[in-house]
Coordinates of C-alpha atoms and ligand atoms in Angstrom, one line a residue:
M12 CA -1.1 -38.2 -47.1
S13 CA 0.8 -39.4 -43.7
M14 CA 2.3 -36.5 -42.4
R15 CA 6.1 -35.5 -41.2
E16 CA 6.9 -32.9 -39.8
L17 CA 8.7 -31.2 -36.7
V18 CA 6.7 -29.7 -33.9
V19 CA 9.1 -27.2 -31.6
L20 CA 8.6 -27.4 -28.3
G21 CA 11.8 -24.7 -27.0
T22 CA 14.5 -23.2 -28.5
A23 CA 16.7 -22.1 -25.5
S24 CA 20.2 -22.9 -24.6
Q25 CA 21.2 -23.5 -21.2
A26 CA 18.4 -21.4 -19.3
P27 CA 15.2 -20.5 -20.8
T28 CA 13.9 -16.9 -21.1
R29 CA 10.6 -14.6 -21.7
Q30 CA 10.9 -15.6 -25.7
R31 CA 11.9 -19.2 -24.9
N32 CA 11.0 -22.6 -23.3
H33 CA 14.2 -25.2 -22.7
N34 CA 14.9 -26.9 -25.8
G35 CA 12.2 -29.7 -26.8
Y36 CA 11.4 -31.1 -30.7
L37 CA 8.5 -33.6 -31.1
L38 CA 9.2 -35.1 -34.7
R39 CA 5.4 -36.7 -36.2
W40 CA 6.5 -39.2 -38.9
D41 CA 3.7 -41.2 -40.2
D42 CA 3.2 -43.6 -38.1
E43 CA 6.0 -42.3 -35.2
V44 CA 6.3 -39.7 -32.9
I45 CA 9.1 -39.2 -31.5
L46 CA 10.3 -36.3 -28.7
F47 CA 13.6 -35.1 -28.8
D48 CA 15.3 -33.8 -25.8
P49 CA 12.6 -32.5 -23.7
G50 CA 14.1 -29.6 -21.5
E51 CA 11.9 -28.1 -18.5
G52 CA 8.4 -27.1 -19.4
S53 CA 8.1 -29.7 -22.1
Q54 CA 5.0 -31.1 -20.7
R55 CA 3.1 -27.7 -21.1
Q56 CA 4.8 -26.8 -24.3
M57 CA 3.4 -29.8 -25.7
L58 CA -0.4 -28.9 -24.5
H59 CA -0.1 -25.8 -26.9
T60 CA 0.5 -28.5 -30.1
G61 CA -1.9 -30.8 -30.0
V62 CA 0.3 -33.6 -30.0
T63 CA -0.4 -35.8 -26.5
A64 CA 1.2 -37.9 -24.5
T65 CA -0.6 -41.1 -26.0
D66 CA 0.7 -40.0 -29.1
L67 CA 4.1 -40.6 -28.4
T68 CA 5.7 -43.7 -29.6
R69 CA 9.7 -43.1 -28.6
I70 CA 12.0 -40.7 -27.1
C71 CA 15.5 -40.0 -27.7
V72 CA 17.8 -37.9 -25.9
T73 CA 21.5 -36.6 -26.7
H74 CA 23.0 -36.4 -23.7
F75 CA 22.2 -35.4 -19.8
H76 CA 22.8 -31.5 -19.8
G77 CA 19.1 -30.2 -18.0
D78 CA 18.0 -28.4 -21.1
H79 CA 18.1 -31.5 -22.7
C80 CA 16.3 -33.9 -20.3
L81 CA 15.2 -31.9 -17.1
G82 CA 11.7 -32.7 -18.9
L83 CA 11.9 -36.1 -18.5
P84 CA 10.8 -36.9 -15.8
G85 CA 6.8 -34.7 -16.7
M86 CA 6.8 -36.6 -19.6
I87 CA 7.3 -39.9 -18.4
Q88 CA 5.2 -39.7 -15.3
R89 CA 2.5 -38.3 -17.6
L90 CA 2.9 -41.5 -19.9
S91 CA 2.2 -43.8 -16.4
L92 CA -1.5 -40.8 -15.5
D93 CA -2.8 -40.8 -19.3
R94 CA -2.3 -44.7 -19.2
V95 CA -0.5 -44.8 -22.6
P96 CA -0.9 -48.5 -23.6
H97 CA 1.4 -48.9 -25.9
P98 CA 5.4 -49.2 -25.0
V99 CA 7.1 -46.1 -25.8
A100 CA 10.8 -46.9 -26.4
V101 CA 13.7 -44.2 -24.5
H102 CA 17.4 -44.3 -26.4
F103 CA 19.9 -42.6 -24.9
P104 CA 23.5 -42.6 -24.2
A105 CA 24.5 -45.6 -22.3
G106 CA 27.2 -43.4 -20.0
G107 CA 24.0 -41.5 -18.5
A108 CA 21.8 -44.7 -17.7
E109 CA 22.4 -43.2 -13.9
Y110 CA 21.2 -39.8 -14.6
F111 CA 18.8 -41.3 -16.4
A112 CA 17.3 -44.0 -13.7
R113 CA 17.3 -40.7 -11.6
L114 CA 14.9 -38.9 -14.1
R115 CA 13.1 -41.7 -14.5
H116 CA 12.1 -41.8 -10.7
A117 CA 12.2 -38.0 -9.3
S118 CA 9.5 -38.5 -7.4
S119 CA 6.9 -40.9 -6.7
F120 CA 4.3 -42.1 -9.2
Y121 CA 2.2 -44.5 -9.8
E122 CA 4.0 -46.2 -13.0
T123 CA 1.6 -48.1 -15.2
A124 CA 3.6 -47.2 -18.3
E125 CA 5.6 -49.6 -20.1
L126 CA 9.2 -48.1 -21.1
A127 CA 12.2 -50.2 -23.8
V128 CA 14.6 -48.5 -22.8
E129 CA 17.6 -48.5 -24.9
P130 CA 20.8 -46.8 -24.5
I131 CA 23.0 -45.9 -26.8
D132 CA 26.8 -47.8 -26.5
T133 CA 28.1 -47.3 -29.7
D134 CA 28.7 -44.8 -32.7
G135 CA 27.2 -45.6 -35.6
Q136 CA 24.4 -48.2 -33.4
R137 CA 21.2 -48.5 -35.6
I138 CA 17.7 -48.7 -34.5
T139 CA 15.5 -50.9 -37.3
L140 CA 12.2 -49.3 -36.9
G141 CA 8.8 -49.5 -39.2
I142 CA 10.0 -46.5 -41.4
G143 CA 13.6 -47.3 -42.0
T144 CA 16.7 -46.8 -39.4
L145 CA 17.2 -44.5 -36.7
E146 CA 20.6 -44.0 -36.7
A147 CA 23.2 -42.9 -33.4
R148 CA 25.9 -40.7 -34.0
R149 CA 28.9 -39.7 -31.4
L150 CA 29.1 -35.9 -31.4
R151 CA 32.0 -33.9 -29.3
H152 CA 30.8 -31.9 -26.4
P153 CA 32.0 -32.8 -22.6
I154 CA 29.3 -35.5 -21.9
E155 CA 29.2 -38.6 -24.0
T156 CA 26.1 -37.3 -26.6
Y157 CA 25.0 -38.7 -30.0
G158 CA 23.2 -37.1 -32.4
Y159 CA 20.7 -39.2 -34.2
R160 CA 19.4 -39.7 -38.1
L161 CA 16.3 -41.4 -39.4
V162 CA 16.6 -43.2 -42.4
E163 CA 13.9 -44.4 -44.8
P164 CA 15.0 -46.4 -47.9
D165 CA 14.7 -45.9 -51.1
G166 CA 11.2 -47.3 -52.7
C167 CA 10.6 -48.3 -56.2
R168 CA 6.7 -46.9 -57.9
M169 CA 6.0 -48.8 -61.0
L170 CA 4.4 -46.9 -64.1
P171 CA 0.8 -48.5 -64.9
E172 CA 1.4 -47.0 -68.7
R173 CA 5.0 -48.8 -69.1
L174 CA 3.1 -52.3 -67.7
A175 CA 0.6 -51.8 -70.0
A176 CA 3.0 -51.2 -73.2
Y177 CA 5.2 -54.5 -72.6
G178 CA 1.9 -56.4 -71.1
I179 CA 2.7 -57.1 -67.5
A180 CA 0.1 -57.3 -65.4
G181 CA -1.5 -59.3 -62.6
P182 CA 0.9 -61.7 -60.4
D183 CA 4.1 -60.5 -63.0
T184 CA 3.8 -57.1 -61.6
G185 CA 4.3 -58.8 -58.3
R186 CA 7.0 -61.3 -60.3
L187 CA 9.1 -58.8 -61.8
L188 CA 9.2 -56.5 -58.5
R189 CA 10.8 -59.2 -56.8
D190 CA 13.1 -60.7 -59.0
G191 CA 14.2 -57.6 -60.9
H192 CA 13.2 -58.8 -64.4
L193 CA 10.7 -60.7 -66.1
D194 CA 11.2 -62.8 -69.4
R195 CA 8.3 -62.6 -72.0
D196 CA 7.7 -63.3 -75.4
G197 CA 11.8 -64.1 -75.5
R198 CA 12.5 -60.6 -74.4
R199 CA 13.6 -59.8 -70.7
V200 CA 11.9 -56.8 -68.9
T201 CA 13.7 -55.2 -66.2
R202 CA 12.5 -53.4 -63.2
D203 CA 14.0 -50.1 -63.9
E204 CA 12.2 -50.2 -67.9
V205 CA 8.7 -50.0 -66.0
S206 CA 9.2 -48.8 -62.5
V207 CA 10.9 -44.8 -60.9
T208 CA 12.7 -44.6 -57.9
R209 CA 10.7 -43.4 -55.0
P210 CA 13.2 -41.8 -52.8
G211 CA 13.9 -41.9 -48.6
Q212 CA 13.2 -39.2 -46.8
R213 CA 16.6 -38.0 -44.1
F214 CA 15.5 -36.1 -41.1
A215 CA 18.5 -35.3 -38.5
F216 CA 19.0 -34.1 -35.2
V217 CA 22.4 -32.8 -34.3
M218 CA 22.7 -31.2 -30.5
D219 CA 25.1 -29.7 -28.2
T220 CA 28.4 -30.2 -30.6
G221 CA 31.5 -28.8 -32.2
L222 CA 32.6 -29.9 -35.0
C223 CA 33.1 -33.7 -36.1
D224 CA 32.8 -36.3 -38.7
G225 CA 29.2 -37.1 -36.5
V226 CA 28.0 -33.7 -37.7
F227 CA 28.7 -34.5 -41.0
A228 CA 27.6 -38.0 -40.7
L229 CA 23.9 -37.1 -39.8
A230 CA 23.7 -34.1 -42.0
E231 CA 24.3 -35.8 -45.2
H232 CA 21.3 -35.7 -47.5
A233 CA 19.0 -34.6 -45.2
D234 CA 15.6 -33.1 -45.7
L235 CA 14.9 -32.0 -43.2
L236 CA 17.9 -30.6 -40.7
V237 CA 17.4 -29.5 -36.6
I238 CA 21.1 -28.6 -35.6
E239 CA 21.9 -26.2 -32.7
S240 CA 23.3 -23.0 -33.3
T241 CA 24.0 -21.7 -29.5
F242 CA 26.7 -19.0 -31.0
L243 CA 27.6 -16.6 -34.3
E244 CA 30.7 -16.7 -35.8
S245 CA 31.5 -14.0 -33.5
E246 CA 32.4 -16.5 -30.6
A247 CA 33.3 -19.2 -32.6
A248 CA 36.6 -19.5 -30.3
L249 CA 34.5 -19.8 -27.6
A250 CA 32.2 -22.3 -29.1
A251 CA 35.0 -24.3 -29.6
E252 CA 36.0 -24.7 -25.9
V253 CA 32.6 -25.1 -24.9
G254 CA 31.7 -28.1 -27.8
H255 CA 28.8 -26.0 -29.7
L256 CA 27.9 -24.8 -33.1
T257 CA 28.0 -21.9 -34.5
A258 CA 24.9 -20.5 -36.9
G259 CA 27.8 -19.6 -39.9
Q260 CA 29.1 -23.2 -38.9
A261 CA 25.8 -25.6 -38.8
A262 CA 24.8 -23.4 -42.6
R263 CA 28.4 -24.8 -43.9
V264 CA 27.8 -28.5 -42.3
A265 CA 24.1 -28.2 -44.1
A266 CA 25.9 -26.8 -47.7
E267 CA 28.1 -29.6 -47.8
S268 CA 25.8 -32.3 -46.9
G269 CA 23.4 -31.2 -49.7
V270 CA 20.2 -30.6 -46.7
R271 CA 16.7 -29.4 -48.0
T272 CA 15.6 -27.8 -45.3
L273 CA 18.0 -26.4 -42.3
V274 CA 16.2 -25.4 -38.8
L275 CA 18.3 -23.1 -36.7
T276 CA 18.0 -23.3 -32.5
H277 CA 19.4 -24.3 -28.8
F278 CA 20.3 -20.5 -28.8
S279 CA 22.6 -18.4 -26.4
Q280 CA 20.5 -16.0 -24.6
R281 CA 23.2 -13.6 -24.8
Y282 CA 21.5 -12.7 -28.2
A283 CA 19.1 -10.5 -28.3
D284 CA 17.7 -10.8 -32.1
P285 CA 17.3 -14.6 -33.5
R286 CA 17.5 -11.9 -36.8
R287 CA 21.6 -12.2 -36.4
F288 CA 21.4 -16.1 -37.1
H289 CA 19.4 -16.0 -40.4
D290 CA 21.6 -13.7 -41.8
E291 CA 25.0 -15.1 -40.8
A292 CA 23.7 -18.7 -42.0
R293 CA 22.3 -16.9 -45.0
E294 CA 25.8 -16.1 -46.2
H295 CA 26.5 -19.9 -46.5
F296 CA 23.2 -21.9 -47.3
S297 CA 21.3 -20.9 -50.1
G298 CA 18.5 -23.9 -49.0
D299 CA 15.1 -23.3 -46.7
L300 CA 16.0 -21.5 -44.0
V301 CA 14.4 -21.6 -40.5
I302 CA 15.2 -19.9 -37.4
A303 CA 13.4 -21.6 -35.0
E304 CA 10.4 -20.3 -32.5
D305 CA 8.7 -21.9 -29.6
L306 CA 5.4 -23.8 -30.8
Q307 CA 6.4 -24.0 -34.8
T308 CA 5.7 -26.8 -37.5
V309 CA 8.2 -27.2 -39.8
Q310 CA 7.2 -29.5 -42.1
V311 CA 9.5 -32.0 -43.9
P312 CA 9.9 -30.7 -47.6
P313 CA 8.3 -32.7 -50.0
R314 CA 10.2 -36.0 -51.9
R315 CA 13.1 -35.4 -54.1
V316 CA 12.0 -35.7 -57.9
P317 CA 12.6 -39.3 -58.7
S318 CA 14.9 -40.2 -61.5
P319 CA 13.4 -42.1 -63.6
G320 CA 14.2 -45.5 -64.1
Ligands
ZN17 ZN1 24.9 -30.3 -23.4

Protein backbone atom coordinates (compact mmCIF):
# COMPACT_ATOMS: atom_id res chain seq x y z
CA MET A 1 0.00 0.00 0.00
CA SER A 2 1.45 3.32 -1.01
CA MET A 3 1.18 6.15 1.46
CA ARG A 4 -0.65 9.32 0.59
CA GLU A 5 -1.12 11.78 3.43
CA LEU A 6 -0.75 15.36 4.52
CA VAL A 7 1.31 16.16 7.61
CA VAL A 8 0.63 19.59 9.05
CA LEU A 9 3.69 21.33 10.49
CA GLY A 10 2.10 24.65 11.34
CA THR A 11 -1.15 26.53 10.87
CA ALA A 12 -0.59 30.17 11.88
CA SER A 13 -0.63 33.04 9.41
CA GLN A 14 1.69 36.01 9.82
CA ALA A 15 3.05 35.20 13.30
CA PRO A 16 3.22 32.02 15.35
CA THR A 17 1.07 31.74 18.49
CA ARG A 18 1.35 29.62 21.66
CA GLN A 19 -0.79 26.96 19.97
CA ARG A 20 0.23 27.31 16.35
CA ASN A 21 3.58 27.25 14.59
CA HIS A 22 4.14 29.31 11.48
CA ASN A 23 2.66 27.68 8.38
CA GLY A 24 4.23 24.54 6.93
CA TYR A 25 3.04 21.29 5.32
CA LEU A 26 4.39 17.95 4.14
CA LEU A 27 2.74 15.81 1.52
CA ARG A 28 3.70 12.14 1.38
CA TRP A 29 2.61 10.70 -1.94
CA ASP A 30 4.17 7.36 -2.85
CA ASP A 31 7.87 8.05 -3.38
CA GLU A 32 7.52 11.85 -3.33
CA VAL A 33 7.71 13.80 -0.07
CA ILE A 34 6.96 17.45 -0.78
CA LEU A 35 7.47 20.28 1.68
CA PHE A 36 5.14 23.23 1.11
CA ASP A 37 5.66 26.77 2.41
CA PRO A 38 7.99 26.19 5.34
CA GLY A 39 7.59 29.02 7.84
CA GLU A 40 9.80 29.61 10.86
CA GLY A 41 10.22 26.54 13.05
CA SER A 42 9.37 24.03 10.30
CA GLN A 43 12.60 22.12 10.85
CA ARG A 44 11.80 21.51 14.51
CA GLN A 45 8.15 20.71 13.82
CA MET A 46 9.33 18.08 11.34
CA LEU A 47 11.22 16.33 14.15
CA HIS A 48 7.86 15.52 15.72
CA THR A 49 6.49 13.92 12.57
CA GLY A 50 8.98 11.18 11.80
CA VAL A 51 9.77 12.73 8.41
CA THR A 52 13.47 13.50 7.96
CA ALA A 53 15.31 15.87 5.66
CA THR A 54 16.53 12.83 3.73
CA ASP A 55 12.91 11.90 2.98
CA LEU A 56 12.30 15.20 1.16
CA THR A 57 12.20 15.07 -2.62
CA ARG A 58 10.76 18.50 -3.40
CA ILE A 59 10.02 21.92 -1.91
CA CYS A 60 7.20 24.15 -3.21
CA VAL A 61 6.88 27.78 -2.13
CA THR A 62 3.74 29.74 -3.03
CA HIS A 63 5.21 33.20 -2.36
CA PHE A 64 7.83 35.07 -0.39
CA HIS A 65 5.93 36.43 2.58
CA GLY A 66 7.74 35.36 5.74
CA ASP A 67 5.19 32.90 7.06
CA HIS A 68 5.62 30.88 3.84
CA CYS A 69 9.41 30.89 3.45
CA LEU A 70 11.36 31.85 6.59
CA GLY A 71 11.88 28.16 7.28
CA LEU A 72 13.83 27.72 4.05
CA PRO A 73 17.30 28.62 5.38
CA GLY A 74 17.12 26.02 8.13
CA MET A 75 15.61 23.35 5.91
CA ILE A 76 18.10 23.92 3.10
CA GLN A 77 21.09 23.84 5.44
CA ARG A 78 19.70 20.70 7.06
CA LEU A 79 19.74 18.94 3.68
CA SER A 80 23.49 19.48 3.57
CA LEU A 81 24.04 18.69 7.26
CA ASP A 82 22.33 15.34 6.73
CA ARG A 83 24.16 14.84 3.42
CA VAL A 84 20.95 14.10 1.57
CA PRO A 85 22.21 12.00 -1.36
CA HIS A 86 19.55 12.82 -3.97
CA PRO A 87 18.79 16.19 -5.60
CA VAL A 88 15.84 18.03 -4.05
CA ALA A 89 13.68 19.98 -6.50
CA VAL A 90 12.62 23.50 -5.49
CA HIS A 91 9.79 25.53 -7.04
CA PHE A 92 8.86 29.14 -6.24
CA PRO A 93 7.60 32.22 -8.11
CA ALA A 94 10.34 33.34 -10.50
CA GLY A 95 9.75 36.97 -9.51
CA GLY A 96 10.98 36.10 -6.02
CA ALA A 97 14.29 34.62 -7.19
CA GLU A 98 16.22 37.30 -5.31
CA TYR A 99 14.51 36.37 -2.03
CA PHE A 100 15.21 32.71 -2.69
CA ALA A 101 18.87 33.40 -3.35
CA ARG A 102 19.17 35.22 -0.01
CA LEU A 103 17.30 32.55 1.94
CA ARG A 104 19.36 29.82 0.33
CA HIS A 105 22.56 31.45 1.48
CA ALA A 106 21.30 33.22 4.58
CA SER A 107 24.36 32.16 6.58
CA SER A 108 27.56 30.23 6.20
CA PHE A 109 27.32 26.46 5.85
CA TYR A 110 29.11 23.61 4.13
CA GLU A 111 26.96 22.93 1.13
CA THR A 112 26.81 19.33 -0.06
CA ALA A 113 23.17 18.83 -0.97
CA GLU A 114 22.07 19.42 -4.52
CA LEU A 115 19.03 21.60 -5.18
CA ALA A 116 17.31 21.28 -8.56
CA VAL A 117 15.92 24.80 -8.77
CA GLU A 118 12.99 25.18 -11.16
CA PRO A 119 11.18 28.51 -10.66
CA ILE A 120 7.58 29.03 -11.82
CA ASP A 121 7.16 31.86 -14.32
CA THR A 122 3.97 30.89 -16.15
CA ASP A 123 0.36 30.46 -15.07
CA GLY A 124 -0.44 26.80 -15.73
CA GLN A 125 3.22 25.68 -15.73
CA ARG A 126 3.45 21.90 -15.47
CA ILE A 127 6.18 19.72 -14.08
CA THR A 128 6.08 16.04 -14.94
CA LEU A 129 6.71 13.74 -12.00
CA GLY A 130 6.76 9.96 -11.84
CA ILE A 131 3.45 10.07 -9.96
CA GLY A 132 1.63 12.50 -12.27
CA THR A 133 1.74 16.21 -13.00
CA LEU A 134 2.51 19.08 -10.66
CA GLU A 135 0.75 22.20 -11.95
CA ALA A 136 1.12 25.79 -10.75
CA ARG A 137 -1.62 28.41 -11.08
CA ARG A 138 -1.34 32.14 -10.49
CA LEU A 139 -3.22 33.42 -7.43
CA ARG A 140 -4.38 36.89 -6.41
CA HIS A 141 -2.17 38.35 -3.65
CA PRO A 142 -0.12 41.58 -3.33
CA ILE A 143 3.05 39.77 -4.48
CA GLU A 144 3.53 37.08 -7.13
CA THR A 145 1.93 33.91 -5.80
CA TYR A 146 1.27 30.46 -7.25
CA GLY A 147 -0.81 27.62 -5.86
CA TYR A 148 -0.04 24.03 -6.77
CA ARG A 149 -1.91 20.87 -7.55
CA LEU A 150 -0.82 17.30 -8.07
CA VAL A 151 -2.82 15.35 -10.64
CA GLU A 152 -2.48 11.61 -11.06
CA PRO A 153 -3.78 10.46 -14.45
CA ASP A 154 -6.64 7.98 -14.61
CA GLY A 155 -5.48 4.42 -14.97
CA CYS A 156 -7.02 1.17 -16.10
CA ARG A 157 -7.49 -2.02 -14.10
CA MET A 158 -8.04 -5.28 -15.97
CA LEU A 159 -10.74 -7.60 -14.62
CA PRO A 160 -9.36 -11.19 -14.57
CA GLU A 161 -12.81 -12.82 -14.59
CA ARG A 162 -13.85 -10.93 -17.72
CA LEU A 163 -10.55 -11.67 -19.45
CA ALA A 164 -11.10 -15.33 -18.62
CA ALA A 165 -14.67 -15.21 -19.95
CA TYR A 166 -13.33 -14.06 -23.31
CA GLY A 167 -10.47 -16.56 -23.14
CA ILE A 168 -7.86 -13.81 -23.18
CA ALA A 169 -4.56 -14.55 -21.47
CA GLY A 170 -0.80 -14.00 -21.69
CA PRO A 171 0.55 -11.62 -24.33
CA ASP A 172 -2.99 -11.00 -25.66
CA THR A 173 -3.78 -9.12 -22.44
CA GLY A 174 -0.89 -6.72 -23.07
CA ARG A 175 -1.93 -6.32 -26.70
CA LEU A 176 -5.50 -5.46 -25.67
CA LEU A 177 -4.27 -2.97 -23.09
CA ARG A 178 -1.96 -1.30 -25.63
CA ASP A 179 -4.25 -1.26 -28.67
CA GLY A 180 -7.56 -0.80 -26.85
CA HIS A 181 -9.07 -3.82 -28.64
CA LEU A 182 -8.34 -7.39 -29.67
CA ASP A 183 -9.86 -9.38 -32.53
CA ARG A 184 -10.63 -12.98 -31.55
CA ASP A 185 -12.67 -15.63 -33.31
CA GLY A 186 -14.22 -13.04 -35.61
CA ARG A 187 -15.24 -10.79 -32.73
CA ARG A 188 -13.68 -7.57 -31.45
CA VAL A 189 -13.18 -7.33 -27.67
CA THR A 190 -12.58 -3.78 -26.46
CA ARG A 191 -10.57 -2.75 -23.44
CA ASP A 192 -13.66 -1.24 -21.83
CA GLU A 193 -15.35 -4.65 -21.85
CA VAL A 194 -12.66 -6.22 -19.68
CA SER A 195 -11.47 -3.37 -17.43
CA VAL A 196 -12.57 -0.57 -15.13
CA THR A 197 -11.17 2.93 -14.87
CA ARG A 198 -8.88 3.47 -11.90
CA PRO A 199 -9.56 7.12 -11.09
CA GLY A 200 -6.44 9.22 -10.57
CA GLN A 201 -6.19 11.18 -7.32
CA ARG A 202 -5.70 14.90 -6.92
CA PHE A 203 -4.16 17.08 -4.23
CA ALA A 204 -4.41 20.87 -4.26
CA PHE A 205 -2.59 23.50 -2.23
CA VAL A 206 -4.02 27.02 -2.24
CA MET A 207 -2.37 29.67 -0.09
CA ASP A 208 -2.70 33.41 0.25
CA THR A 209 -5.15 34.61 -2.34
CA GLY A 210 -8.35 36.44 -2.92
CA LEU A 211 -10.98 34.58 -4.92
CA CYS A 212 -9.85 34.18 -8.53
CA ASP A 213 -9.93 31.70 -11.41
CA GLY A 214 -6.70 30.08 -10.21
CA VAL A 215 -8.35 29.01 -6.95
CA PHE A 216 -11.09 27.15 -8.80
CA ALA A 217 -8.68 25.67 -11.35
CA LEU A 218 -6.59 24.19 -8.54
CA ALA A 219 -9.51 22.95 -6.44
CA GLU A 220 -11.34 21.19 -9.28
CA HIS A 221 -12.21 17.63 -8.20
CA ALA A 222 -9.47 17.58 -5.57
CA ASP A 223 -9.55 14.54 -3.32
CA LEU A 224 -7.72 16.64 -0.74
CA LEU A 225 -7.70 20.44 -0.79
CA VAL A 226 -5.51 22.42 1.61
CA ILE A 227 -6.63 26.03 1.47
CA GLU A 228 -6.03 29.17 3.48
CA SER A 229 -8.89 30.61 5.46
CA THR A 230 -7.17 33.43 7.22
CA PHE A 231 -10.41 35.20 8.08
CA LEU A 232 -14.08 34.71 8.87
CA GLU A 233 -16.92 36.26 6.87
CA SER A 234 -17.18 39.05 9.45
CA GLU A 235 -13.86 40.29 8.04
CA ALA A 236 -14.72 39.61 4.36
CA ALA A 237 -14.00 43.19 3.27
CA LEU A 238 -10.58 43.16 4.93
CA ALA A 239 -9.85 39.72 3.44
CA ALA A 240 -10.60 40.96 -0.08
CA GLU A 241 -8.49 44.06 0.47
CA VAL A 242 -5.39 42.16 1.57
CA GLY A 243 -5.77 39.19 -0.79
CA HIS A 244 -7.02 36.47 1.54
CA LEU A 245 -9.97 34.10 1.84
CA THR A 246 -12.60 33.62 4.49
CA ALA A 247 -13.64 30.19 5.77
CA GLY A 248 -16.99 30.67 4.04
CA GLN A 249 -15.35 31.44 0.69
CA ALA A 250 -12.95 28.52 0.95
CA ALA A 251 -15.84 26.17 1.76
CA ARG A 252 -17.91 27.45 -1.17
CA VAL A 253 -14.95 26.88 -3.51
CA ALA A 254 -14.68 23.32 -2.20
CA ALA A 255 -18.40 22.66 -2.60
CA GLU A 256 -18.53 24.05 -6.15
CA SER A 257 -15.36 22.18 -7.16
CA GLY A 258 -16.39 18.71 -5.98
CA VAL A 259 -13.69 18.54 -3.29
CA ARG A 260 -13.84 15.47 -1.01
CA THR A 261 -11.66 16.36 1.99
CA LEU A 262 -11.28 20.04 2.82
CA VAL A 263 -8.46 21.22 5.09
CA LEU A 264 -8.69 24.81 6.32
CA THR A 265 -5.56 26.43 7.72
CA HIS A 266 -3.42 29.61 7.88
CA PHE A 267 -5.53 31.19 10.60
CA SER A 268 -5.29 34.77 11.76
CA GLN A 269 -4.34 35.06 15.41
CA ARG A 270 -7.30 37.38 16.01
CA TYR A 271 -9.61 34.36 16.40
CA ALA A 272 -9.16 32.39 19.61
CA ASP A 273 -11.72 29.66 18.91
CA PRO A 274 -11.05 27.42 15.85
CA ARG A 275 -14.59 26.07 16.11
CA ARG A 276 -15.78 29.26 14.42
CA PHE A 277 -13.96 28.28 11.19
CA HIS A 278 -15.65 24.89 11.30
CA ASP A 279 -19.12 26.30 11.87
CA GLU A 280 -18.79 28.86 9.10
CA ALA A 281 -17.40 26.35 6.59
CA ARG A 282 -20.00 23.74 7.47
CA GLU A 283 -22.77 26.03 6.26
CA HIS A 284 -21.43 25.60 2.71
CA PHE A 285 -19.53 22.31 2.56
CA SER A 286 -20.90 18.89 3.54
CA GLY A 287 -17.82 16.70 2.83
CA ASP A 288 -14.96 15.80 5.18
CA LEU A 289 -13.89 18.99 6.90
CA VAL A 290 -10.66 19.44 8.85
CA ILE A 291 -9.75 22.58 10.78
CA ALA A 292 -6.03 21.98 10.78
CA GLU A 293 -4.02 21.69 13.99
CA ASP A 294 -0.24 21.55 14.20
CA LEU A 295 1.25 18.07 13.75
CA GLN A 296 -2.01 16.60 12.55
CA THR A 297 -2.00 13.96 9.81
CA VAL A 298 -4.77 13.90 7.20
CA GLN A 299 -5.14 10.92 4.88
CA VAL A 300 -5.87 11.38 1.20
CA PRO A 301 -9.30 9.70 0.97
CA PRO A 302 -9.56 6.33 -0.84
CA ARG A 303 -9.92 6.50 -4.61
CA ARG A 304 -13.30 7.41 -6.00
CA VAL A 305 -15.35 4.36 -6.88
CA PRO A 306 -14.26 3.17 -10.34
CA SER A 307 -16.83 3.38 -13.09
CA PRO A 308 -17.57 0.03 -14.76
CA GLY A 309 -16.22 -0.16 -18.29
ZN1 LIG B 1 1.04 36.23 1.95
